[in-house]
Amino acid sequence: MMQLSHAWLVDENPETRFQAGAGQTYRMVRALLRNPLAVVGLVIIIGLLVVAAFAPVLAPYSPIESNLGARLLAPSADHWMGTDELGRDIFSRIIHGARITLMIVLLVAVISAPVGLLVGTVAGYFGGWVDRVLMGLTDVFLSMPKLILALAFVAALGPGIENAVIAIAITTWPVYARIARAETLTFRNAEFISAIQMQGASHTRVIFKHIMPLCLSSTIVRVTLDMAGIILTAAGLGFLGLGAQPPLPEWGAMISSGRAFILDQWWVATMPGFAIVIVSLGFCLFGDGLRDVLDPRNRTR
Amino acid sequence: MKSLVLTNAAADDPWKRRRQQSLRWLYSLGGFAATIAMTFLGLLAITFVIGRVVPIDPVLAVVGDRAPQDVYDAVRAEMGLDNPLIVQFIQYVGSVISGDLGMAVTSQRPVAEELARVFPATLEMATLGILIGVLVGVPAGVLAAARQGSWIDQVIRVLGLAGYAIPAFWLGLVGLALFYANLRWVGGPGRIDIFMEGIVPSRTGLLLIDSMLSGDWAVFRSAWSHIILPATILGFFSLAYIARMTRSFMLEQLSQEYVITARVKGAPERVVIWRHAFRPIRIQLVTVIGLSFAQLLEGSVMIETVFSWPGIGNYLTNALLNADMNSVLGATLVIGAVFIGVNKVSDLLYRILDPRAR
């Protein structure tokens, strides 16, 4: 039977494909764990996942039900972050808001990364006019101001989380297309691709089975680095009233509702902001660490 | 020049060489102009599509939902909505080029006119913001690179991260709560104290300059106290970016051999850093500053909303909340066009200034 030992994992001559893969993952994780900032980022992200998963257990109060007797209370032992204008516990709302934030980033990543990957690999693989048309389109989207574009799309589609996700995804895919195309170009003419083609593999098979997997790691790095920006944009849309609608405890919308009380009850608008900053920071730090491990060419100094 | 002599076969005939050079220039300029035109056309296509996606029927908005079918059809034809999409798009591009962005639904005034009215406020804040970003960011980046690992280097690193992780609108609110409500250091939301509005004649639309031209220093002080906080917060985000880029450009230069040579020759550290290492990166910085100015225009949408700053960003968000699509698309178009324009100009400047990119 296989044994999961250090020696087995770092074996220079792996016997099976699984051993090679496991060894590579092991080395990557070790390199990542040696970077203290990346570990901080990882801890924050795991924290976000845990909080989102166990929100009903962790939150001391209901995030939705109002309690007008306890309006705008300052932070105290009962309400760690105070209460908002409807007497709802801000701490509980932030905990439940983690679910919304997580859902938004995941949905954006799941929509925009595959689209970008597909456009980029197809453009790079076929070249010629396909490349020119697809990349022309990509460049047009790349040179637009992202936030403004997202705003305009939400304005047309109507406010709401789903439309905010679509609008953000529309503005994020071009980056992944550029990256995937650049990666594809580096091995489009490689011998292993020709070998697969000569075995009679279709273009679809070559792209999906052999080119896309090789573009994955740089795309994942980029997606992780973009997460912070996606969170900020989503919060911005929520702040403007175009994202999640009340009474959903979305962090940006919470800041927006605290805006009216910013001069006297500062905690209503301030507290959700800290949550946004911490989570964005987590993705930034982890993304930086991931880039150093997966993509050493672009290492930051 | 020297490299041209070595590589170019036509080197012996200076006229031929010059002609070739200017031809190459024209060619690349032509390609450049074509890219810009394509990008603007793309922007127009996007706003056009967004205008079509809207679930509001523009004809119904005009005739009301109880109008008979023939009136509906007549209005529809009058608005050009029965033409094929491509014709409609060409008509749209034509009207935008002639400066017609439609009427704002809420105020019943031309959108172009309203945008021209609010644009100076944005320009004023963004300009002050980028000045802060450059004047603080560039020296900070240079210092951070010169003393790698020192406290200033750490500060730049943290600022760079903060620039990615802090929502601008939240920082604006926190700033208001702290510096306006608690410390009373700055003026509150808006461009100027209400009782000072409309005192100085508007010449440039930029309050700081208008009040200086009229010599009205009370107005100037009021305007200054209102602009300084939002401009600083906007500037903070470009500062973070500019400082980080300056730092990495400088590190690259400082590891070059000619810098080591300068050091070995005994040039003072100040001369090595500013004359030898900093000079060559000025051209790269032009691009970075252009890029961050464009981003700053975008960021001003949020900041203006928080500070009730009567600029184009505030105009856009108000129009969004009123579902006033002509105004939304007009503002999107103008911000997008300025964004693209600034980016392309800094790109062009880089090509003109950098001998290697020529």
mmCIF file of N, CA and C in Angstrom, chain A residues 261-266, chain B residues 173-189 229:
data_model
loop_
_atom_site.group_PDB
_atom_site.id
_atom_site.type_symbol
_atom_site.label_atom_id
_atom_site.label_comp_id
_atom_site.label_asym_id
_atom_site.label_seq_id
_atom_site.Cartn_x
_atom_site.Cartn_y
_atom_site.Cartn_z
ATOM 1 N N PHE A 261 -25.865 58.149 10.299
ATOM 2 C CA PHE A 261 -25.543 58.315 11.724
ATOM 3 C C PHE A 261 -24.039 58.463 11.954
ATOM 4 N N ILE A 262 -23.288 58.694 10.869
ATOM 5 C CA ILE A 262 -21.838 58.624 10.985
ATOM 6 C C ILE A 262 -21.296 59.644 11.993
ATOM 7 N N LEU A 263 -21.968 60.776 12.152
ATOM 8 C CA LEU A 263 -21.403 61.818 13.010
ATOM 9 C C LEU A 263 -21.619 61.508 14.493
ATOM 10 N N ASP A 264 -22.705 60.809 14.847
ATOM 11 C CA ASP A 264 -22.949 60.530 16.258
ATOM 12 C C ASP A 264 -22.769 59.060 16.616
ATOM 13 N N GLN A 265 -23.377 58.178 15.808
ATOM 14 C CA GLN A 265 -23.241 56.739 16.089
ATOM 15 C C GLN A 265 -22.272 56.139 15.073
ATOM 16 N N TRP A 266 -20.988 56.411 15.265
ATOM 17 C CA TRP A 266 -19.972 56.063 14.276
ATOM 18 C C TRP A 266 -19.885 54.564 13.999
ATOM 19 N N LEU B 173 -16.071 57.980 4.831
ATOM 20 C CA LEU B 173 -16.979 58.139 5.968
ATOM 21 C C LEU B 173 -16.201 58.240 7.276
ATOM 22 N N VAL B 174 -15.196 57.366 7.421
ATOM 23 C CA VAL B 174 -14.385 57.400 8.639
ATOM 24 C C VAL B 174 -13.681 58.753 8.748
ATOM 25 N N GLY B 175 -13.180 59.245 7.611
ATOM 26 C CA GLY B 175 -12.522 60.553 7.595
ATOM 27 C C GLY B 175 -13.472 61.653 8.022
ATOM 28 N N LEU B 176 -14.688 61.599 7.513
ATOM 29 C CA LEU B 176 -15.687 62.612 7.888
ATOM 30 C C LEU B 176 -15.954 62.570 9.392
ATOM 31 N N ALA B 177 -16.139 61.345 9.913
ATOM 32 C CA ALA B 177 -16.454 61.207 11.330
ATOM 33 C C ALA B 177 -15.315 61.742 12.183
ATOM 34 N N LEU B 178 -14.091 61.465 11.740
ATOM 35 C CA LEU B 178 -12.926 61.818 12.553
ATOM 36 C C LEU B 178 -12.550 63.297 12.386
ATOM 37 N N PHE B 179 -12.264 63.700 11.143
ATOM 38 C CA PHE B 179 -11.672 65.027 10.938
ATOM 39 C C PHE B 179 -12.706 66.145 10.874
ATOM 40 N N TYR B 180 -13.951 65.784 10.515
ATOM 41 C CA TYR B 180 -14.977 66.829 10.458
ATOM 42 C C TYR B 180 -15.778 66.858 11.756
ATOM 43 N N ALA B 181 -16.348 65.712 12.147
ATOM 44 C CA ALA B 181 -17.260 65.720 13.286
ATOM 45 C C ALA B 181 -16.511 65.841 14.614
ATOM 46 N N ASN B 182 -15.392 65.117 14.731
ATOM 47 C CA ASN B 182 -14.720 65.111 16.023
ATOM 48 C C ASN B 182 -13.680 66.206 16.169
ATOM 49 N N LEU B 183 -12.769 66.286 15.198
ATOM 50 C CA LEU B 183 -11.644 67.195 15.358
ATOM 51 C C LEU B 183 -11.921 68.590 14.805
ATOM 52 N N ARG B 184 -12.940 68.697 13.928
ATOM 53 C CA ARG B 184 -13.280 69.998 13.324
ATOM 54 C C ARG B 184 -12.116 70.590 12.537
ATOM 55 N N TRP B 185 -11.276 69.746 11.946
ATOM 56 C CA TRP B 185 -10.137 70.243 11.168
ATOM 57 C C TRP B 185 -10.563 70.694 9.780
ATOM 58 N N VAL B 186 -11.589 70.045 9.230
ATOM 59 C CA VAL B 186 -11.952 70.325 7.845
ATOM 60 C C VAL B 186 -13.443 70.623 7.748
ATOM 61 N N GLY B 187 -13.840 71.166 6.579
ATOM 62 C CA GLY B 187 -15.246 71.409 6.331
ATOM 63 C C GLY B 187 -15.963 70.110 6.029
ATOM 64 N N GLY B 188 -17.279 70.125 6.104
ATOM 65 C CA GLY B 188 -18.063 68.917 5.902
ATOM 66 C C GLY B 188 -18.309 68.625 4.442
ATOM 67 N N PRO B 189 -19.379 67.877 4.153
ATOM 68 C CA PRO B 189 -19.713 67.538 2.774
ATOM 69 C C PRO B 189 -20.015 68.786 1.949
ATOM 70 N N LEU B 229 -10.058 67.150 2.423
ATOM 71 C CA LEU B 229 -10.241 65.767 2.897
ATOM 72 C C LEU B 229 -10.569 64.781 1.765
#
